[in-house]
Short mmCIF file of C-alpha atoms in Angstrom, two decimals:
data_model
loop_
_atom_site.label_atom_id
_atom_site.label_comp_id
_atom_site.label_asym_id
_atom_site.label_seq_id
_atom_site.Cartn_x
_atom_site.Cartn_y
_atom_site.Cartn_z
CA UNK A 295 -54.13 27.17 -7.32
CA UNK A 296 -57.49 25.41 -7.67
CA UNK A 297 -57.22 21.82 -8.95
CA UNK A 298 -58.42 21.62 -12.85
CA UNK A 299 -61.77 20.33 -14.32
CA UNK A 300 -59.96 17.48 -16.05
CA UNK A 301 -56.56 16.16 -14.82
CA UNK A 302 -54.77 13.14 -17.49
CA UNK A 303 -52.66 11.38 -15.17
CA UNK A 304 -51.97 10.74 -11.35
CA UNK A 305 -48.72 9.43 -8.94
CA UNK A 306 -50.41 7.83 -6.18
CA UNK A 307 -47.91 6.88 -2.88
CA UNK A 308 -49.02 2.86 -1.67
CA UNK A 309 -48.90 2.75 1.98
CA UNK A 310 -51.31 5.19 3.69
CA UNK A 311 -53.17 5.92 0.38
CA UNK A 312 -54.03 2.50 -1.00
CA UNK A 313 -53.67 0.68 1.86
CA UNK A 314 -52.49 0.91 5.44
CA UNK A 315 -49.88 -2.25 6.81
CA UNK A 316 -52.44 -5.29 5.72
CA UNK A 317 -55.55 -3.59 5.18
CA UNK A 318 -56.84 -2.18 1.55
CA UNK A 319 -58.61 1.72 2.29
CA UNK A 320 -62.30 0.55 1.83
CA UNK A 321 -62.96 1.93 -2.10
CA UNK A 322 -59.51 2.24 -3.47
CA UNK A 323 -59.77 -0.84 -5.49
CA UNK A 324 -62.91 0.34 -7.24
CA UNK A 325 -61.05 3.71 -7.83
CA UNK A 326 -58.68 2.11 -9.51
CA UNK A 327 -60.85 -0.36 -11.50
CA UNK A 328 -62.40 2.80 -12.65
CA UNK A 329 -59.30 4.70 -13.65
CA UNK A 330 -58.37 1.59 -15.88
CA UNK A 331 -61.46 1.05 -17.46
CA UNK A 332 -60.80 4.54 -18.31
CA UNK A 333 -57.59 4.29 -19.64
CA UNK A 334 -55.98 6.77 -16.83
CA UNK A 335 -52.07 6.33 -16.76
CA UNK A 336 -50.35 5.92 -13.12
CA UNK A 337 -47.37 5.58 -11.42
CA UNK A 338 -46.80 4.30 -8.03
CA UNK A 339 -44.61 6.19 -5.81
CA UNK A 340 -43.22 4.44 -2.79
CA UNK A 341 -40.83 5.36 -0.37
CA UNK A 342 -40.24 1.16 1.05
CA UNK A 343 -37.02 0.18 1.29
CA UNK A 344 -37.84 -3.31 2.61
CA UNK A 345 -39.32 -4.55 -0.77
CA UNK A 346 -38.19 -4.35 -4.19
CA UNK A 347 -40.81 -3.57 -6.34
CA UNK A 348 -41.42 -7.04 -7.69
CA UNK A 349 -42.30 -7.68 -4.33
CA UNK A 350 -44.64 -4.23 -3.65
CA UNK A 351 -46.52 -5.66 -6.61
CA UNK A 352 -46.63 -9.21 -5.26
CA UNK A 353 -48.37 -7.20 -1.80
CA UNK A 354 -50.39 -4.95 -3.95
CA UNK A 355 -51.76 -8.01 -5.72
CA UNK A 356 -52.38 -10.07 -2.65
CA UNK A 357 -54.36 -6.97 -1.28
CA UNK A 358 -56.58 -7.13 -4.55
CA UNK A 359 -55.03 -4.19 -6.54
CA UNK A 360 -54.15 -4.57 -10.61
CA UNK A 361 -51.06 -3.05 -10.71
CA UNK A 362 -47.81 -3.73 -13.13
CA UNK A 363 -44.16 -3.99 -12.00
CA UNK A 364 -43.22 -0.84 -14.33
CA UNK A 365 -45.61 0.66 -12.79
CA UNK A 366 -43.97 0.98 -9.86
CA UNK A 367 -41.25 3.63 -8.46
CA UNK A 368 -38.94 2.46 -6.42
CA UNK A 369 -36.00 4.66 -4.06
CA UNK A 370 -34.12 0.59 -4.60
CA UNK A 371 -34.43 0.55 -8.34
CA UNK A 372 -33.62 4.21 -8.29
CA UNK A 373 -30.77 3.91 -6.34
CA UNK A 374 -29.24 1.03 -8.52
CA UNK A 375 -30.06 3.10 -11.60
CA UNK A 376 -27.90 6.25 -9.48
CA UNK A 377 -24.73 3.81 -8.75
CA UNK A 378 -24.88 2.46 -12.23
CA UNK A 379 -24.49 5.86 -13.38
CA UNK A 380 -20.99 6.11 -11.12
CA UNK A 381 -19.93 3.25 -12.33
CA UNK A 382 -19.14 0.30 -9.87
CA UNK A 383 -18.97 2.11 -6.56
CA UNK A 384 -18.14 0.20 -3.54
CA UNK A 385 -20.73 0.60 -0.94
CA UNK A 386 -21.65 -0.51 2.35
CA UNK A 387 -25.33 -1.39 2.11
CA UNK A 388 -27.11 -0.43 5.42
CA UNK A 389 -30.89 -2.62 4.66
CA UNK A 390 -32.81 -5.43 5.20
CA UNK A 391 -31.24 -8.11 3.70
CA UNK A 392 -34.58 -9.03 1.49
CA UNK A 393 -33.41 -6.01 -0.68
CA UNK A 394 -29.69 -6.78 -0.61
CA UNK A 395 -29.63 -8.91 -3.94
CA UNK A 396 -30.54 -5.71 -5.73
CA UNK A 397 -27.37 -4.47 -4.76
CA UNK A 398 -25.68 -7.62 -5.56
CA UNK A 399 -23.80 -6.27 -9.02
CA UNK A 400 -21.69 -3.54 -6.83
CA UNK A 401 -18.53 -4.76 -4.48
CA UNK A 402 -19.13 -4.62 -0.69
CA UNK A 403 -16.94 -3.19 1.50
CA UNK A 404 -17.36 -3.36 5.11
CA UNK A 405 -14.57 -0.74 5.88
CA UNK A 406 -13.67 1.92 3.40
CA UNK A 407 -16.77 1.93 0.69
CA UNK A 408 -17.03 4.81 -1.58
CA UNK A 409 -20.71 4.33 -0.65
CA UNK A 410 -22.66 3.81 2.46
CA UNK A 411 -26.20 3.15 1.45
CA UNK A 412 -29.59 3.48 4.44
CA UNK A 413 -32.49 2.17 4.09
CA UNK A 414 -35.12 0.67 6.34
CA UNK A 415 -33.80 -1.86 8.72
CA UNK A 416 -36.31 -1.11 11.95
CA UNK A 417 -34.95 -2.01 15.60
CA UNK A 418 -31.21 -3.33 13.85
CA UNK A 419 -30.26 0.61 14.84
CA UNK A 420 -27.82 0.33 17.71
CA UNK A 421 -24.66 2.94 18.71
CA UNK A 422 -22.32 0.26 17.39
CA UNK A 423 -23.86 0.64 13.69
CA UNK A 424 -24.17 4.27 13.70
CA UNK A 425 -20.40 4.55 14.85
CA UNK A 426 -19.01 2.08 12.11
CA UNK A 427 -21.18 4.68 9.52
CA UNK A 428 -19.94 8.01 11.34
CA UNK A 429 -16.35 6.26 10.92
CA UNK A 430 -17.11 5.15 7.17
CA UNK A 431 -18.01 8.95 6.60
CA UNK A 432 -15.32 9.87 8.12
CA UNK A 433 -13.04 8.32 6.18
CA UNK A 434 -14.28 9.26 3.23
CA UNK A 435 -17.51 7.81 2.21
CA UNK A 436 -20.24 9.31 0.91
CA UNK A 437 -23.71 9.01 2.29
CA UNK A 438 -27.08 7.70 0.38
CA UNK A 439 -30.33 7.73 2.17
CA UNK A 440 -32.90 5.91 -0.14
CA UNK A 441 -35.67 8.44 2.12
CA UNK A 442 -35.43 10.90 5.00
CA UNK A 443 -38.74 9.96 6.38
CA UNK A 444 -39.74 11.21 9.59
CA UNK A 445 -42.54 9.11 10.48
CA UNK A 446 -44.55 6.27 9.20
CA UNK A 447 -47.63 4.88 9.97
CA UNK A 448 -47.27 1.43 11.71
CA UNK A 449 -49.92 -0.67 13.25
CA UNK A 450 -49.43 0.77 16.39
CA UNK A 451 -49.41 4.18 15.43
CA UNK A 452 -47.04 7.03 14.11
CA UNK A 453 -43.41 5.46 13.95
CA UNK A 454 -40.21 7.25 13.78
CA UNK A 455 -38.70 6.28 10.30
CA UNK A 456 -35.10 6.39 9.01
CA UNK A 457 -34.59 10.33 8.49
CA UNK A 458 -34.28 10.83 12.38
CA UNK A 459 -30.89 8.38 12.08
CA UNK A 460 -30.28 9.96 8.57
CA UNK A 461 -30.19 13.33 10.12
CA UNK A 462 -28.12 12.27 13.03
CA UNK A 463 -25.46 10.78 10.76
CA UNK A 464 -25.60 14.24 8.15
CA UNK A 465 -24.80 16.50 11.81
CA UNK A 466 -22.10 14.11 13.27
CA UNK A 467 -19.86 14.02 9.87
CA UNK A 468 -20.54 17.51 8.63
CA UNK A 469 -22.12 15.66 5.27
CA UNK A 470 -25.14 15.79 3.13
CA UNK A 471 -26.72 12.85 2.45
CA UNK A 472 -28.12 12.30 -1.27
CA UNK A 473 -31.51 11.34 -0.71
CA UNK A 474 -32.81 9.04 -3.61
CA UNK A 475 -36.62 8.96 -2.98
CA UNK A 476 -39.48 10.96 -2.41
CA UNK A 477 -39.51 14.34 -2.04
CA UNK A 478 -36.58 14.13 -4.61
CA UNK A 479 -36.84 16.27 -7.40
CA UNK A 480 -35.45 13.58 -9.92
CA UNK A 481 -37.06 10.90 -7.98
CA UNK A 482 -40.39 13.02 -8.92
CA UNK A 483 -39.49 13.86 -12.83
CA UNK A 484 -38.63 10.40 -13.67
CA UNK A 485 -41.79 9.15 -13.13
CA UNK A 486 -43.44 11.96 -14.35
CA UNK A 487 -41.49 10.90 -17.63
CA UNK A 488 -43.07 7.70 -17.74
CA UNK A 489 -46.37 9.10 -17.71
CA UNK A 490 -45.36 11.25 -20.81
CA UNK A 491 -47.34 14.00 -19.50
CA UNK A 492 -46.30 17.95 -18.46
CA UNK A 493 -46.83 18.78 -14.50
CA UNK A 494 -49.50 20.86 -15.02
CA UNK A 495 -51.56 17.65 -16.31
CA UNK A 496 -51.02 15.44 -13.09
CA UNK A 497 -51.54 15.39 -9.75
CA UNK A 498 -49.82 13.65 -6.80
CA UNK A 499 -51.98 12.22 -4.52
CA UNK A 500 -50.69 11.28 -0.69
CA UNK A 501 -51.10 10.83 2.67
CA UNK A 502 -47.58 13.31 3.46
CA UNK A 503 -47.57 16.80 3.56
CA UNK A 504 -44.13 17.32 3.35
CA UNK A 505 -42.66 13.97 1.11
CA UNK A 506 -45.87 13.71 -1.37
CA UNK A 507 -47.85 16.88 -1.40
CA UNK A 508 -44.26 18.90 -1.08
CA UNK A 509 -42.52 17.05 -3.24
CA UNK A 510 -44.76 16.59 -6.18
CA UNK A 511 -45.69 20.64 -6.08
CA UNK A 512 -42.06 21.50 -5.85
CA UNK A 513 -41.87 20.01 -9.88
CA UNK A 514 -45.50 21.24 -10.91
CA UNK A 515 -47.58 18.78 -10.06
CA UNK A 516 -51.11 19.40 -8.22
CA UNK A 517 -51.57 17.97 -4.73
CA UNK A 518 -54.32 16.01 -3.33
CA UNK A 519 -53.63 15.13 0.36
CA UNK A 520 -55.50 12.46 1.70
CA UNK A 521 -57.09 11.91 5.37
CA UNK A 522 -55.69 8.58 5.79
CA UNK A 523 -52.30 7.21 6.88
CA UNK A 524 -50.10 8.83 8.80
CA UNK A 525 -52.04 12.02 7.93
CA UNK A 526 -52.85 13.75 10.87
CA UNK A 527 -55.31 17.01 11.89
CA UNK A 528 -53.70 20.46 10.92
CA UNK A 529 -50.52 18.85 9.34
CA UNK A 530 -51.08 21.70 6.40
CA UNK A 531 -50.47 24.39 8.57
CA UNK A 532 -46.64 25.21 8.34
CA UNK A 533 -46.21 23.71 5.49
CA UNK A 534 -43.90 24.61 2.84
CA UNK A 535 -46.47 23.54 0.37
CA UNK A 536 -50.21 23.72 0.62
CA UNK A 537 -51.61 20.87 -1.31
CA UNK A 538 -54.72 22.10 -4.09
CA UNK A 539 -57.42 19.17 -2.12
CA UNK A 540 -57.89 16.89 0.76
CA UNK A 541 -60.19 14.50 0.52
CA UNK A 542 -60.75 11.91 3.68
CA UNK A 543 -59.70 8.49 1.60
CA UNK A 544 -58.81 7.59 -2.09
CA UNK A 545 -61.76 6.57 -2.36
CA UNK A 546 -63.53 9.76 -3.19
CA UNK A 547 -61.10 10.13 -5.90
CA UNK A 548 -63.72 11.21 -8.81
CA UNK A 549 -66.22 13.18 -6.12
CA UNK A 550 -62.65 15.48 -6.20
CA UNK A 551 -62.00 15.75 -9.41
CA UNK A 552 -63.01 14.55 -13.58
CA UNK A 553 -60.09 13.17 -14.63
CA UNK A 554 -62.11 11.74 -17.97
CA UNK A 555 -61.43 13.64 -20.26
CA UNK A 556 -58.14 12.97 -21.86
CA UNK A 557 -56.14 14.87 -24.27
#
């Protein structure tokens, strides 16, 4: 399906797309200049679970990017909006401990949660951890992954990210995890709400094949894959979803498409 003329709105993942670790993509502030001097609506779609999204924005800022807190989508806030829909789980909160305080309104419990929530918490993985969680499961607890991410892009390369332990834990205790952020389907729709726009009108643009591209084309949305990030040669092929453009860097966001003309 061939991208449209005219597209109204965009979800644009951070890290990879807009910048990789520290450093901006050369052009993506411009981009971005130019989508709010024409009045484009965004959302931010980020799969970090070592920042809330007060502090993404802080990041974004200090990178040089305009960007507003509501803006912003979350797998933390999500997650806090999921357990506030359960009521006050218990849960055993498996992240960096910057992020804990957004957890701090459900009870912790270190041995029989209702809850065991995983999120980002790089080389604090050890058999000792993963054993307490298998035994937590075991018990009885359910598991949350706030992503399933295979890989990230570090600056030293491709990194293995959380879904490798995530997957590990889902085979050892015969469980499914609920995963909270992208390539979640509500994950997806709820920002898509906040753009007040149908699927057809937006496109996801990102630096994963599977997570963004896969994700956002699984509710509607076009694709654009971009050749930055942890993007790598012949990632398409395979695929479960083919995205509708690739373009080497954000910044040849409006060589790809005319996203001017709004409704």
């Amino acid at each position: 399906m061939p991208l449209p003329t005219t597209l109204h709105g965009f979800l644009i993942d951070l890290d990879g797309v807009l910048y990789v670790g520290e450093t901006p993509v050369p052009g993506a502030q411009q981009v971005l200049k130019r989508l709010d001097d024409e009045n484009i609506p965004r959302r931010y779609l980020t799969n970090t679970t070592t920042r809330t999204a007060a502090s993404v924005v802080q990041k974004l800022r200090r990178l040089g990017f305009s960007v507003h807190e509501e803006e912003v989508f979350s797998p933390i806030s999500a997650t806090v909006q999921f357990l506030n829909g359960l009521g006050r789980p218990s849960i055993n909160p498996v992240v960096r401990d910057s992020v804990l305080p957004a957890f701090a309104d459900f009870p912790r419990n270190n041995e029989r949660p209702d809850y065991v929530i995983i999120g980002d918490i790089g080389a604090a993985w050890s058999y000792p951890l993963i054993n307490t969680i298998f035994s937590q499961l075991h018990a009885g607890a359910e598991l949350i992954a706030m992503h399933k991410n295979k890989f990230f892009q570090g600056e030293e390369g491709l990194q293995v990210d959380i879904g490798a332990f995530v997957a590990g834990l889902e085979y050892v205790s015969g469980k499914q995890a609920k995963v909270i952020g992208k390539p979640s389907r509500d994950f997806f729709e709820l920002a898509l709400q906040s753009l007040q726009l149908s699927a057809s009108n937006v496109a996801m643009i990102g630096d994963d094949i599977e997570t963004d591209i896969g994700g956002g084309k699984a509710i509607g949305l076009h694709g654009i894959l971009v050749k930055t990030g942890k993007y790598r040669q012949g990632c398409e092929e395979g695929a479960a979803y083919s995205p509708d453009a690739v373009m080497d860097s954000f910044s040849d966001l409006f060589e790809c498409v005319a996203p001017r003309d709004k409704i």
